[in-house]
Amino acid sequence: MTTRTAPRKPADDQPFDFNLDAVAAEAELRPFRVHWGGRRFEMQHLEALDIWELMEAAEKGEAGAMVGAFREALGDQWEDFRKIKLPQYKLKALFTAYREHCGLEPGESEASGS
């Protein structure tokens, strides 16, 4: 019986097919600033958010995806933002303005990369 060994992993100094570390955003990923509940909040640009967190949130449907995007975009500010009652009509307006700021067309997924 022969013993199988795992294939050797190439060293980091070996050639590769694609250098993801070298990829830069095509547009300036300027934060989105919003005034709500008497204070200022700053949201990271949609394209700067962790895609893994967004994909998990999207599994909960459209509303889950929206909340997940806000949670990621607001980061440490999420808990304070969440404490303020938010009517649905304001949430829709906020999400529309945020998407426009990030350069997404209506109906375009934030995971699509525009």
mmCIF file of C-alpha atoms in Angstrom:
data_model
loop_
_atom_site.group_PDB
_atom_site.id
_atom_site.type_symbol
_atom_site.label_atom_id
_atom_site.label_comp_id
_atom_site.label_asym_id
_atom_site.label_seq_id
_atom_site.Cartn_x
_atom_site.Cartn_y
_atom_site.Cartn_z
ATOM 1 C CA MET A 1 0.000 0.000 0.000
ATOM 2 C CA THR A 2 1.412 3.394 -0.971
ATOM 3 C CA THR A 3 1.278 6.411 1.263
ATOM 4 C CA ARG A 4 -0.323 9.514 -0.193
ATOM 5 C CA THR A 5 1.050 12.906 0.671
ATOM 6 C CA ALA A 6 -0.706 16.191 0.274
ATOM 7 C CA PRO A 7 0.455 18.262 -2.671
ATOM 8 C CA ARG A 8 2.989 20.869 -1.679
ATOM 9 C CA LYS A 9 1.730 24.400 -1.470
ATOM 10 C CA PRO A 10 3.782 26.799 -3.623
ATOM 11 C CA ALA A 11 5.814 29.373 -1.725
ATOM 12 C CA ASP A 12 4.518 32.931 -1.696
ATOM 13 C CA ASP A 13 7.404 34.040 -3.898
ATOM 14 C CA GLN A 14 6.278 31.726 -6.724
ATOM 15 C CA PRO A 15 4.303 33.004 -9.761
ATOM 16 C CA PHE A 16 0.535 33.329 -9.409
ATOM 17 C CA ASP A 17 -2.359 33.794 -11.808
ATOM 18 C CA PHE A 18 -3.984 36.837 -10.235
ATOM 19 C CA ASN A 19 -2.782 39.307 -7.597
ATOM 20 C CA LEU A 20 -5.896 40.317 -5.689
ATOM 21 C CA ASP A 21 -3.729 42.400 -3.342
ATOM 22 C CA ALA A 22 -2.995 44.746 -6.260
ATOM 23 C CA VAL A 23 -6.653 45.422 -7.134
ATOM 24 C CA ALA A 24 -7.790 48.968 -6.394
ATOM 25 C CA ALA A 25 -11.272 50.468 -6.424
ATOM 26 C CA GLU A 26 -12.272 52.105 -9.700
ATOM 27 C CA ALA A 27 -13.916 55.020 -7.894
ATOM 28 C CA GLU A 28 -13.236 56.957 -4.722
ATOM 29 C CA LEU A 29 -14.932 55.056 -1.886
ATOM 30 C CA ARG A 30 -15.932 58.206 -0.025
ATOM 31 C CA PRO A 31 -18.084 57.641 3.086
ATOM 32 C CA PHE A 32 -21.753 58.645 3.091
ATOM 33 C CA ARG A 33 -22.688 61.051 5.863
ATOM 34 C CA VAL A 34 -26.217 61.327 7.199
ATOM 35 C CA HIS A 35 -27.802 63.439 9.915
ATOM 36 C CA TRP A 36 -30.378 61.513 11.951
ATOM 37 C CA GLY A 37 -31.805 61.843 15.438
ATOM 38 C CA GLY A 38 -29.837 65.014 16.105
ATOM 39 C CA ARG A 39 -26.444 63.547 15.290
ATOM 40 C CA ARG A 40 -24.162 62.742 12.396
ATOM 41 C CA PHE A 41 -23.523 59.193 11.229
ATOM 42 C CA GLU A 42 -20.940 58.077 8.703
ATOM 43 C CA MET A 43 -21.452 55.010 6.547
ATOM 44 C CA GLN A 44 -18.682 53.271 4.633
ATOM 45 C CA HIS A 45 -19.122 53.097 0.874
ATOM 46 C CA LEU A 46 -21.017 49.946 -0.208
ATOM 47 C CA GLU A 47 -18.082 48.726 -2.295
ATOM 48 C CA ALA A 48 -15.809 48.908 0.758
ATOM 49 C CA LEU A 49 -17.996 46.577 2.860
ATOM 50 C CA ASP A 50 -17.082 42.986 3.677
ATOM 51 C CA ILE A 51 -18.832 40.902 1.025
ATOM 52 C CA TRP A 52 -19.068 37.842 3.292
ATOM 53 C CA GLU A 53 -21.206 39.729 5.825
ATOM 54 C CA LEU A 54 -23.394 41.135 3.035
ATOM 55 C CA MET A 55 -23.944 37.700 1.506
ATOM 56 C CA GLU A 56 -24.969 36.248 4.866
ATOM 57 C CA ALA A 57 -27.432 39.105 5.375
ATOM 58 C CA ALA A 58 -28.820 38.639 1.838
ATOM 59 C CA GLU A 59 -29.827 35.068 2.747
ATOM 60 C CA LYS A 60 -32.504 36.696 4.933
ATOM 61 C CA GLY A 61 -34.188 38.361 1.955
ATOM 62 C CA GLU A 62 -34.324 41.943 0.729
ATOM 63 C CA ALA A 63 -35.004 43.499 4.140
ATOM 64 C CA GLY A 64 -32.229 41.409 5.709
ATOM 65 C CA ALA A 65 -29.818 42.503 2.998
ATOM 66 C CA MET A 66 -30.686 46.157 3.593
ATOM 67 C CA VAL A 67 -30.234 45.882 7.362
ATOM 68 C CA GLY A 68 -27.007 43.924 6.864
ATOM 69 C CA ALA A 69 -25.636 46.622 4.565
ATOM 70 C CA PHE A 70 -26.474 49.335 7.094
ATOM 71 C CA ARG A 71 -24.980 47.314 9.960
ATOM 72 C CA GLU A 72 -21.733 46.837 8.044
ATOM 73 C CA ALA A 73 -21.635 50.401 6.718
ATOM 74 C CA LEU A 74 -22.212 51.960 10.137
ATOM 75 C CA GLY A 75 -19.806 49.654 11.962
ATOM 76 C CA ASP A 76 -19.366 50.803 15.569
ATOM 77 C CA GLN A 77 -22.139 53.376 15.112
ATOM 78 C CA TRP A 78 -24.766 50.677 14.396
ATOM 79 C CA GLU A 79 -25.996 50.316 17.985
ATOM 80 C CA ASP A 80 -26.528 54.078 18.388
ATOM 81 C CA PHE A 81 -28.242 54.309 14.994
ATOM 82 C CA ARG A 82 -30.463 51.341 15.866
ATOM 83 C CA LYS A 83 -31.675 52.975 19.091
ATOM 84 C CA ILE A 84 -33.526 55.679 17.123
ATOM 85 C CA LYS A 85 -36.971 54.702 15.830
ATOM 86 C CA LEU A 86 -36.852 54.673 12.041
ATOM 87 C CA PRO A 87 -40.064 54.815 10.002
ATOM 88 C CA GLN A 88 -40.017 52.684 6.870
ATOM 89 C CA TYR A 89 -40.472 55.666 4.534
ATOM 90 C CA LYS A 90 -37.283 57.216 5.935
ATOM 91 C CA LEU A 91 -35.407 53.927 5.600
ATOM 92 C CA LYS A 92 -36.400 53.702 1.935
ATOM 93 C CA ALA A 93 -35.277 57.291 1.317
ATOM 94 C CA LEU A 94 -32.004 56.674 3.151
ATOM 95 C CA PHE A 95 -31.272 53.496 1.214
ATOM 96 C CA THR A 96 -32.049 55.210 -2.098
ATOM 97 C CA ALA A 97 -29.731 58.135 -1.274
ATOM 98 C CA TYR A 98 -26.998 55.773 -0.036
ATOM 99 C CA ARG A 99 -27.147 53.656 -3.196
ATOM 100 C CA GLU A 100 -27.021 56.781 -5.380
ATOM 101 C CA HIS A 101 -24.003 58.025 -3.405
ATOM 102 C CA CYS A 102 -22.322 54.674 -4.042
ATOM 103 C CA GLY A 103 -23.083 54.843 -7.783
ATOM 104 C CA LEU A 104 -25.622 52.015 -7.931
ATOM 105 C CA GLU A 105 -28.616 52.216 -10.211
ATOM 106 C CA PRO A 106 -32.092 51.411 -8.831
ATOM 107 C CA GLY A 107 -32.549 47.644 -8.653
ATOM 108 C CA GLU A 108 -28.815 46.954 -8.949
ATOM 109 C CA SER A 109 -27.397 44.625 -6.297
ATOM 110 C CA GLU A 110 -24.656 45.942 -4.040
ATOM 111 C CA ALA A 111 -22.847 42.646 -4.634
ATOM 112 C CA SER A 112 -22.814 43.177 -8.404
ATOM 113 C CA GLY A 113 -19.852 45.499 -8.332
ATOM 114 C CA SER A 114 -21.820 48.080 -10.397
#
